[in-house]
């Protein structure tokens, strides 16, 4: 199915509960495909791997208003490049990473938008901090002048019943943070992928991250 048809299908699906942001999860997707997505109106692209992302950024540097999100696991030795080449980092999970990003962002015009990744499903294969660690990490980030905490991100359990509980807990955690005066301006609850975005939207997701739904299945060789 052509990209335009895939995007139109998504837009019909989310008519009743549109998110604030549709993030195209573009790992393994060629830069020219992202250019077509841009022409169709997409502006936010999420990448998992630094070098792949840098290559695409160079290829697409002529596109005004394109916004790059890093959504993969963060290695300490990559924080400088992440802070310098991305507009958002959505997988901050510990104070050390936040501090390194903050230092690397020094001297740039705008602060780096960050999300705290929460290990809401408690699966070993997924990153993030424990839910009970979120308030302390959020407070630590709020004290870093070159970062702007925008909210929370999570990948939920693949089983629908557990996913529903995870989405509900994330919504509660997000609301609790927003009710704290220092975090009253938080605006992003990023949850929901191609497998479960309608469910995520029912629980208040403001950002959904769609890869396969937009770009089709990607083979291992393409990643």
PDB file of C-alpha atoms in Angstrom:
ATOM      1  CA  UNK A   1       0.000   0.000   0.000  1.00  0.00           C
ATOM      2  CA  UNK A   2       1.415   3.443  -0.902  1.00  0.00           C
ATOM      3  CA  UNK A   3       2.493   5.735   1.907  1.00  0.00           C
ATOM      4  CA  UNK A   4      -0.238   8.263   1.104  1.00  0.00           C
ATOM      5  CA  UNK A   5      -2.914   5.590   1.538  1.00  0.00           C
ATOM      6  CA  UNK A   6      -1.380   4.367   4.781  1.00  0.00           C
ATOM      7  CA  UNK A   7      -1.315   7.876   6.203  1.00  0.00           C
ATOM      8  CA  UNK A   8      -4.889   8.544   5.085  1.00  0.00           C
ATOM      9  CA  UNK A   9      -5.994   5.340   6.823  1.00  0.00           C
ATOM     10  CA  UNK A  10      -4.325   6.447  10.078  1.00  0.00           C
ATOM     11  CA  UNK A  11      -5.909   9.871   9.832  1.00  0.00           C
ATOM     12  CA  UNK A  12      -9.354   8.287   9.460  1.00  0.00           C
ATOM     13  CA  UNK A  13      -8.661   6.014  12.432  1.00  0.00           C
ATOM     14  CA  UNK A  14      -7.759   8.891  14.737  1.00  0.00           C
ATOM     15  CA  UNK A  15     -10.450  11.355  13.668  1.00  0.00           C
ATOM     16  CA  UNK A  16     -12.328  11.083  16.950  1.00  0.00           C
ATOM     17  CA  UNK A  17      -9.229  11.121  19.184  1.00  0.00           C
ATOM     18  CA  UNK A  18      -6.460  12.943  17.331  1.00  0.00           C
ATOM     19  CA  UNK A  19      -3.115  13.123  19.150  1.00  0.00           C
ATOM     20  CA  UNK A  20      -1.242  16.380  19.406  1.00  0.00           C
ATOM     21  CA  UNK A  21       1.616  14.745  17.514  1.00  0.00           C
ATOM     22  CA  UNK A  22       1.990  11.849  15.111  1.00  0.00           C
ATOM     23  CA  UNK A  23       5.605  10.736  15.286  1.00  0.00           C
ATOM     24  CA  UNK A  24       6.804   8.705  12.315  1.00  0.00           C
ATOM     25  CA  UNK A  25       9.054   5.989  13.739  1.00  0.00           C
ATOM     26  CA  UNK A  26      11.490   5.893  10.848  1.00  0.00           C
ATOM     27  CA  UNK A  27      14.134   3.345  11.851  1.00  0.00           C
ATOM     28  CA  UNK A  28      15.239   1.488   8.721  1.00  0.00           C
ATOM     29  CA  UNK A  29      13.296   3.795   6.398  1.00  0.00           C
ATOM     30  CA  UNK A  30      15.186   5.456   3.541  1.00  0.00           C
ATOM     31  CA  UNK A  31      15.627   9.220   3.540  1.00  0.00           C
ATOM     32  CA  UNK A  32      13.723   9.551   0.250  1.00  0.00           C
ATOM     33  CA  UNK A  33      10.723   7.833   1.810  1.00  0.00           C
ATOM     34  CA  UNK A  34      10.862  10.330   4.666  1.00  0.00           C
ATOM     35  CA  UNK A  35      10.958  13.093   2.085  1.00  0.00           C
ATOM     36  CA  UNK A  36       7.693  11.766   0.637  1.00  0.00           C
ATOM     37  CA  UNK A  37       6.244  11.614   4.149  1.00  0.00           C
ATOM     38  CA  UNK A  38       7.239  15.245   4.645  1.00  0.00           C
ATOM     39  CA  UNK A  39       5.473  16.238   1.429  1.00  0.00           C
ATOM     40  CA  UNK A  40       2.352  14.489   2.770  1.00  0.00           C
ATOM     41  CA  UNK A  41       2.482  16.680   5.864  1.00  0.00           C
ATOM     42  CA  UNK A  42       4.487  14.724   8.442  1.00  0.00           C
ATOM     43  CA  UNK A  43       7.076  16.784  10.291  1.00  0.00           C
ATOM     44  CA  UNK A  44       8.165  14.697  13.302  1.00  0.00           C
ATOM     45  CA  UNK A  45      10.463  11.709  12.760  1.00  0.00           C
ATOM     46  CA  UNK A  46      11.773   9.331  15.417  1.00  0.00           C
ATOM     47  CA  UNK A  47      15.079   7.510  15.041  1.00  0.00           C
ATOM     48  CA  UNK A  48      16.651   4.735  17.121  1.00  0.00           C
ATOM     49  CA  UNK A  49      20.228   4.726  15.868  1.00  0.00           C
ATOM     50  CA  UNK A  50      22.501   7.755  15.885  1.00  0.00           C
ATOM     51  CA  UNK A  51      24.531   7.243  12.723  1.00  0.00           C
ATOM     52  CA  UNK A  52      21.507   6.272  10.661  1.00  0.00           C
ATOM     53  CA  UNK A  53      19.753   9.399  11.878  1.00  0.00           C
ATOM     54  CA  UNK A  54      22.708  11.674  11.124  1.00  0.00           C
ATOM     55  CA  UNK A  55      22.869  10.369   7.568  1.00  0.00           C
ATOM     56  CA  UNK A  56      19.170  11.107   7.067  1.00  0.00           C
ATOM     57  CA  UNK A  57      19.470  14.537   8.630  1.00  0.00           C
ATOM     58  CA  UNK A  58      22.196  15.400   6.138  1.00  0.00           C
ATOM     59  CA  UNK A  59      20.141  14.094   3.218  1.00  0.00           C
ATOM     60  CA  UNK A  60      17.059  16.047   4.309  1.00  0.00           C
ATOM     61  CA  UNK A  61      18.671  19.234   5.570  1.00  0.00           C
ATOM     62  CA  UNK A  62      16.795  21.291   2.958  1.00  0.00           C
ATOM     63  CA  UNK A  63      13.404  20.518   4.533  1.00  0.00           C
ATOM     64  CA  UNK A  64      12.204  23.415   6.657  1.00  0.00           C
ATOM     65  CA  UNK A  65      10.432  22.579   9.883  1.00  0.00           C
ATOM     66  CA  UNK A  66      11.470  18.945  10.087  1.00  0.00           C
ATOM     67  CA  UNK A  67      11.781  17.841  13.719  1.00  0.00           C
ATOM     68  CA  UNK A  68      14.042  14.989  14.829  1.00  0.00           C
ATOM     69  CA  UNK A  69      13.288  12.831  17.871  1.00  0.00           C
ATOM     70  CA  UNK A  70      15.645  10.241  19.316  1.00  0.00           C
ATOM     71  CA  UNK A  71      13.590   7.317  20.623  1.00  0.00           C
ATOM     72  CA  UNK A  72      16.196   4.592  21.121  1.00  0.00           C
ATOM     73  CA  UNK A  73      18.254   3.545  24.100  1.00  0.00           C
ATOM     74  CA  UNK A  74      20.890   6.083  25.049  1.00  0.00           C
ATOM     75  CA  UNK A  75      24.553   5.184  25.337  1.00  0.00           C
ATOM     76  CA  UNK A  76      26.594   7.532  27.506  1.00  0.00           C
ATOM     77  CA  UNK A  77      29.187   8.084  24.785  1.00  0.00           C
ATOM     78  CA  UNK A  78      26.474   9.280  22.379  1.00  0.00           C
ATOM     79  CA  UNK A  79      24.933  11.989  24.548  1.00  0.00           C
ATOM     80  CA  UNK A  80      26.924  14.858  23.021  1.00  0.00           C
ATOM     81  CA  UNK A  81      25.818  14.005  19.495  1.00  0.00           C
ATOM     82  CA  UNK A  82      22.234  13.453  20.604  1.00  0.00           C
ATOM     83  CA  UNK A  83      22.078  16.814  22.353  1.00  0.00           C
ATOM     84  CA  UNK A  84      23.565  18.584  19.345  1.00  0.00           C
ATOM     85  CA  UNK A  85      21.626  16.957  16.510  1.00  0.00           C
ATOM     86  CA  UNK A  86      18.138  16.283  17.852  1.00  0.00           C
ATOM     87  CA  UNK A  87      15.231  18.464  18.903  1.00  0.00           C
ATOM     88  CA  UNK A  88      13.793  15.835  21.243  1.00  0.00           C
ATOM     89  CA  UNK A  89      15.255  12.941  23.220  1.00  0.00           C
ATOM     90  CA  UNK A  90      12.445  10.666  24.389  1.00  0.00           C
ATOM     91  CA  UNK A  91      14.317   7.959  26.296  1.00  0.00           C
ATOM     92  CA  UNK A  92      15.934   9.650  29.284  1.00  0.00           C
ATOM     93  CA  UNK A  93      15.909   7.128  32.117  1.00  0.00           C
ATOM     94  CA  UNK A  94      18.460   8.263  34.700  1.00  0.00           C
ATOM     95  CA  UNK A  95      20.015  11.448  36.100  1.00  0.00           C
ATOM     96  CA  UNK A  96      23.459  10.817  34.613  1.00  0.00           C
ATOM     97  CA  UNK A  97      22.079  10.801  31.081  1.00  0.00           C
ATOM     98  CA  UNK A  98      20.104  13.980  31.745  1.00  0.00           C
ATOM     99  CA  UNK A  99      23.171  15.725  33.128  1.00  0.00           C
ATOM    100  CA  UNK A 100      25.311  14.730  30.156  1.00  0.00           C
ATOM    101  CA  UNK A 101      22.669  15.900  27.685  1.00  0.00           C
ATOM    102  CA  UNK A 102      22.368  19.184  29.555  1.00  0.00           C
ATOM    103  CA  UNK A 103      26.101  19.815  29.447  1.00  0.00           C
ATOM    104  CA  UNK A 104      26.278  18.981  25.750  1.00  0.00           C
ATOM    105  CA  UNK A 105      23.373  21.306  24.950  1.00  0.00           C
ATOM    106  CA  UNK A 106      25.190  24.310  26.442  1.00  0.00           C
ATOM    107  CA  UNK A 107      25.552  27.130  23.948  1.00  0.00           C
ATOM    108  CA  UNK A 108      22.633  26.155  21.755  1.00  0.00           C
ATOM    109  CA  UNK A 109      19.737  28.537  21.278  1.00  0.00           C
ATOM    110  CA  UNK A 110      16.878  26.344  22.452  1.00  0.00           C
ATOM    111  CA  UNK A 111      16.760  23.831  25.289  1.00  0.00           C
ATOM    112  CA  UNK A 112      16.530  20.161  24.392  1.00  0.00           C
ATOM    113  CA  UNK A 113      13.035  18.724  24.758  1.00  0.00           C
ATOM    114  CA  UNK A 114      13.150  15.498  26.747  1.00  0.00           C
ATOM    115  CA  UNK A 115      10.785  12.776  27.869  1.00  0.00           C
ATOM    116  CA  UNK A 116      11.336  10.352  30.712  1.00  0.00           C
ATOM    117  CA  UNK A 117      11.063   6.766  29.541  1.00  0.00           C
ATOM    118  CA  UNK A 118       9.135   4.662  32.052  1.00  0.00           C
ATOM    119  CA  UNK A 119       9.549   0.893  32.320  1.00  0.00           C
ATOM    120  CA  UNK A 120       5.837   0.530  32.883  1.00  0.00           C
ATOM    121  CA  UNK A 121       5.594  -3.106  31.736  1.00  0.00           C
ATOM    122  CA  UNK A 122       8.603  -4.251  33.806  1.00  0.00           C
ATOM    123  CA  UNK A 123       9.915  -6.284  30.848  1.00  0.00           C
ATOM    124  CA  UNK A 124      13.661  -6.816  30.783  1.00  0.00           C
ATOM    125  CA  UNK A 125      13.762  -6.201  27.030  1.00  0.00           C
ATOM    126  CA  UNK A 126      12.506  -2.631  27.422  1.00  0.00           C
ATOM    127  CA  UNK A 127      14.365   0.310  28.863  1.00  0.00           C
ATOM    128  CA  UNK A 128      13.223   3.042  31.203  1.00  0.00           C
ATOM    129  CA  UNK A 129      13.190   3.945  34.852  1.00  0.00           C
ATOM    130  CA  UNK A 130      10.849   2.354  37.369  1.00  0.00           C
ATOM    131  CA  UNK A 131       7.548   4.215  37.850  1.00  0.00           C
ATOM    132  CA  UNK A 132       8.424   5.038  41.455  1.00  0.00           C
ATOM    133  CA  UNK A 133      11.636   6.739  40.279  1.00  0.00           C
ATOM    134  CA  UNK A 134       9.838   9.162  37.966  1.00  0.00           C
ATOM    135  CA  UNK A 135       9.136  12.017  40.442  1.00  0.00           C
ATOM    136  CA  UNK A 136      12.771  12.239  41.561  1.00  0.00           C
ATOM    137  CA  UNK A 137      14.104  12.097  37.996  1.00  0.00           C
ATOM    138  CA  UNK A 138      11.580  14.681  36.826  1.00  0.00           C
ATOM    139  CA  UNK A 139      12.652  17.051  39.585  1.00  0.00           C
ATOM    140  CA  UNK A 140      16.317  16.552  38.708  1.00  0.00           C
ATOM    141  CA  UNK A 141      15.647  17.348  35.035  1.00  0.00           C
ATOM    142  CA  UNK A 142      13.653  20.454  35.938  1.00  0.00           C
ATOM    143  CA  UNK A 143      16.806  21.882  37.523  1.00  0.00           C
ATOM    144  CA  UNK A 144      18.869  21.551  34.330  1.00  0.00           C
ATOM    145  CA  UNK A 145      18.756  24.813  32.397  1.00  0.00           C
ATOM    146  CA  UNK A 146      19.474  23.379  28.944  1.00  0.00           C
ATOM    147  CA  UNK A 147      16.760  20.721  29.081  1.00  0.00           C
ATOM    148  CA  UNK A 148      13.001  21.134  28.971  1.00  0.00           C
ATOM    149  CA  UNK A 149      11.045  18.260  30.424  1.00  0.00           C
ATOM    150  CA  UNK A 150       7.937  17.774  28.282  1.00  0.00           C
ATOM    151  CA  UNK A 151       6.499  14.571  29.723  1.00  0.00           C
ATOM    152  CA  UNK A 152       6.666  10.786  29.738  1.00  0.00           C
ATOM    153  CA  UNK A 153       7.144   7.960  27.252  1.00  0.00           C
ATOM    154  CA  UNK A 154       6.545   4.225  27.546  1.00  0.00           C
ATOM    155  CA  UNK A 155       6.274   1.013  25.581  1.00  0.00           C
ATOM    156  CA  UNK A 156       3.567  -1.121  27.114  1.00  0.00           C
ATOM    157  CA  UNK A 157       3.193  -4.879  27.398  1.00  0.00           C
ATOM    158  CA  UNK A 158       2.195  -6.576  24.108  1.00  0.00           C
ATOM    159  CA  UNK A 159      -0.723  -8.493  25.666  1.00  0.00           C
ATOM    160  CA  UNK A 160      -3.868  -6.358  25.309  1.00  0.00           C
ATOM    161  CA  UNK A 161      -5.075  -6.875  28.871  1.00  0.00           C
ATOM    162  CA  UNK A 162      -1.733  -5.941  30.381  1.00  0.00           C
ATOM    163  CA  UNK A 163      -1.340  -3.116  27.875  1.00  0.00           C
ATOM    164  CA  UNK A 164      -4.600  -1.592  29.059  1.00  0.00           C
ATOM    165  CA  UNK A 165      -3.370  -1.621  32.657  1.00  0.00           C
ATOM    166  CA  UNK A 166      -0.042  -0.118  31.574  1.00  0.00           C
ATOM    167  CA  UNK A 167      -1.713   2.674  29.624  1.00  0.00           C
ATOM    168  CA  UNK A 168      -3.930   3.447  32.610  1.00  0.00           C
ATOM    169  CA  UNK A 169      -0.951   3.597  34.992  1.00  0.00           C
ATOM    170  CA  UNK A 170       0.943   5.883  32.613  1.00  0.00           C
ATOM    171  CA  UNK A 171      -2.007   8.254  32.374  1.00  0.00           C
ATOM    172  CA  UNK A 172      -2.238   8.362  36.163  1.00  0.00           C
ATOM    173  CA  UNK A 173       1.484   8.957  36.539  1.00  0.00           C
ATOM    174  CA  UNK A 174       1.393  11.753  33.973  1.00  0.00           C
ATOM    175  CA  UNK A 175      -1.565  13.447  35.656  1.00  0.00           C
ATOM    176  CA  UNK A 176       0.110  13.217  39.056  1.00  0.00           C
ATOM    177  CA  UNK A 177       3.195  14.950  37.675  1.00  0.00           C
ATOM    178  CA  UNK A 178       1.128  17.669  36.012  1.00  0.00           C
ATOM    179  CA  UNK A 179      -0.550  18.416  39.327  1.00  0.00           C
ATOM    180  CA  UNK A 180       2.828  19.274  40.843  1.00  0.00           C
ATOM    181  CA  UNK A 181       3.442  23.027  40.399  1.00  0.00           C
ATOM    182  CA  UNK A 182       6.969  22.616  39.048  1.00  0.00           C
ATOM    183  CA  UNK A 183       5.674  20.281  36.317  1.00  0.00           C
ATOM    184  CA  UNK A 184       2.378  22.017  35.510  1.00  0.00           C
ATOM    185  CA  UNK A 185       3.454  22.733  31.911  1.00  0.00           C
ATOM    186  CA  UNK A 186       4.088  19.102  30.939  1.00  0.00           C
ATOM    187  CA  UNK A 187       2.231  18.429  27.694  1.00  0.00           C
ATOM    188  CA  UNK A 188       3.416  15.109  26.232  1.00  0.00           C
ATOM    189  CA  UNK A 189       2.329  11.585  27.049  1.00  0.00           C
ATOM    190  CA  UNK A 190       3.999   9.463  24.379  1.00  0.00           C
ATOM    191  CA  UNK A 191       2.602   5.952  24.187  1.00  0.00           C
ATOM    192  CA  UNK A 192       1.078   3.829  21.502  1.00  0.00           C
ATOM    193  CA  UNK A 193       2.664   2.183  18.475  1.00  0.00           C
ATOM    194  CA  UNK A 194       1.370   0.583  15.298  1.00  0.00           C
ATOM    195  CA  UNK A 195       0.141  -2.354  17.365  1.00  0.00           C
ATOM    196  CA  UNK A 196      -1.898  -0.446  19.921  1.00  0.00           C
ATOM    197  CA  UNK A 197      -2.284   3.241  19.105  1.00  0.00           C
ATOM    198  CA  UNK A 198      -6.120   3.318  19.196  1.00  0.00           C
ATOM    199  CA  UNK A 199      -5.967   1.900  22.714  1.00  0.00           C
ATOM    200  CA  UNK A 200      -3.289   4.421  23.713  1.00  0.00           C
ATOM    201  CA  UNK A 201      -5.396   7.315  22.452  1.00  0.00           C
ATOM    202  CA  UNK A 202      -8.352   6.145  24.540  1.00  0.00           C
ATOM    203  CA  UNK A 203      -6.101   6.519  27.571  1.00  0.00           C
ATOM    204  CA  UNK A 204      -5.004  10.043  26.730  1.00  0.00           C
ATOM    205  CA  UNK A 205      -1.830   9.659  24.667  1.00  0.00           C
ATOM    206  CA  UNK A 206      -0.819  12.982  23.144  1.00  0.00           C
ATOM    207  CA  UNK A 207       1.866  11.460  20.911  1.00  0.00           C
ATOM    208  CA  UNK A 208       1.745   8.141  19.055  1.00  0.00           C
ATOM    209  CA  UNK A 209       4.779   6.568  17.382  1.00  0.00           C
ATOM    210  CA  UNK A 210       3.903   4.775  14.154  1.00  0.00           C
ATOM    211  CA  UNK A 211       6.374   2.795  12.073  1.00  0.00           C
ATOM    212  CA  UNK A 212       4.955  -0.298  10.371  1.00  0.00           C
ATOM    213  CA  UNK A 213       1.510   1.273  10.008  1.00  0.00           C
ATOM    214  CA  UNK A 214       3.003   4.088   7.939  1.00  0.00           C
ATOM    215  CA  UNK A 215       5.954   2.473   6.198  1.00  0.00           C
ATOM    216  CA  UNK A 216       5.108  -1.217   6.087  1.00  0.00           C
ATOM    217  CA  UNK A 217       7.161  -4.089   7.467  1.00  0.00           C
ATOM    218  CA  UNK A 218      10.904  -3.569   7.424  1.00  0.00           C
ATOM    219  CA  UNK A 219      13.179  -6.524   6.889  1.00  0.00           C
ATOM    220  CA  UNK A 220      16.127  -7.176   9.168  1.00  0.00           C
ATOM    221  CA  UNK A 221      18.432  -6.347   6.275  1.00  0.00           C
ATOM    222  CA  UNK A 222      17.008  -2.831   6.066  1.00  0.00           C
ATOM    223  CA  UNK A 223      17.656  -1.947   9.692  1.00  0.00           C
TER     224      UNK A 223
END
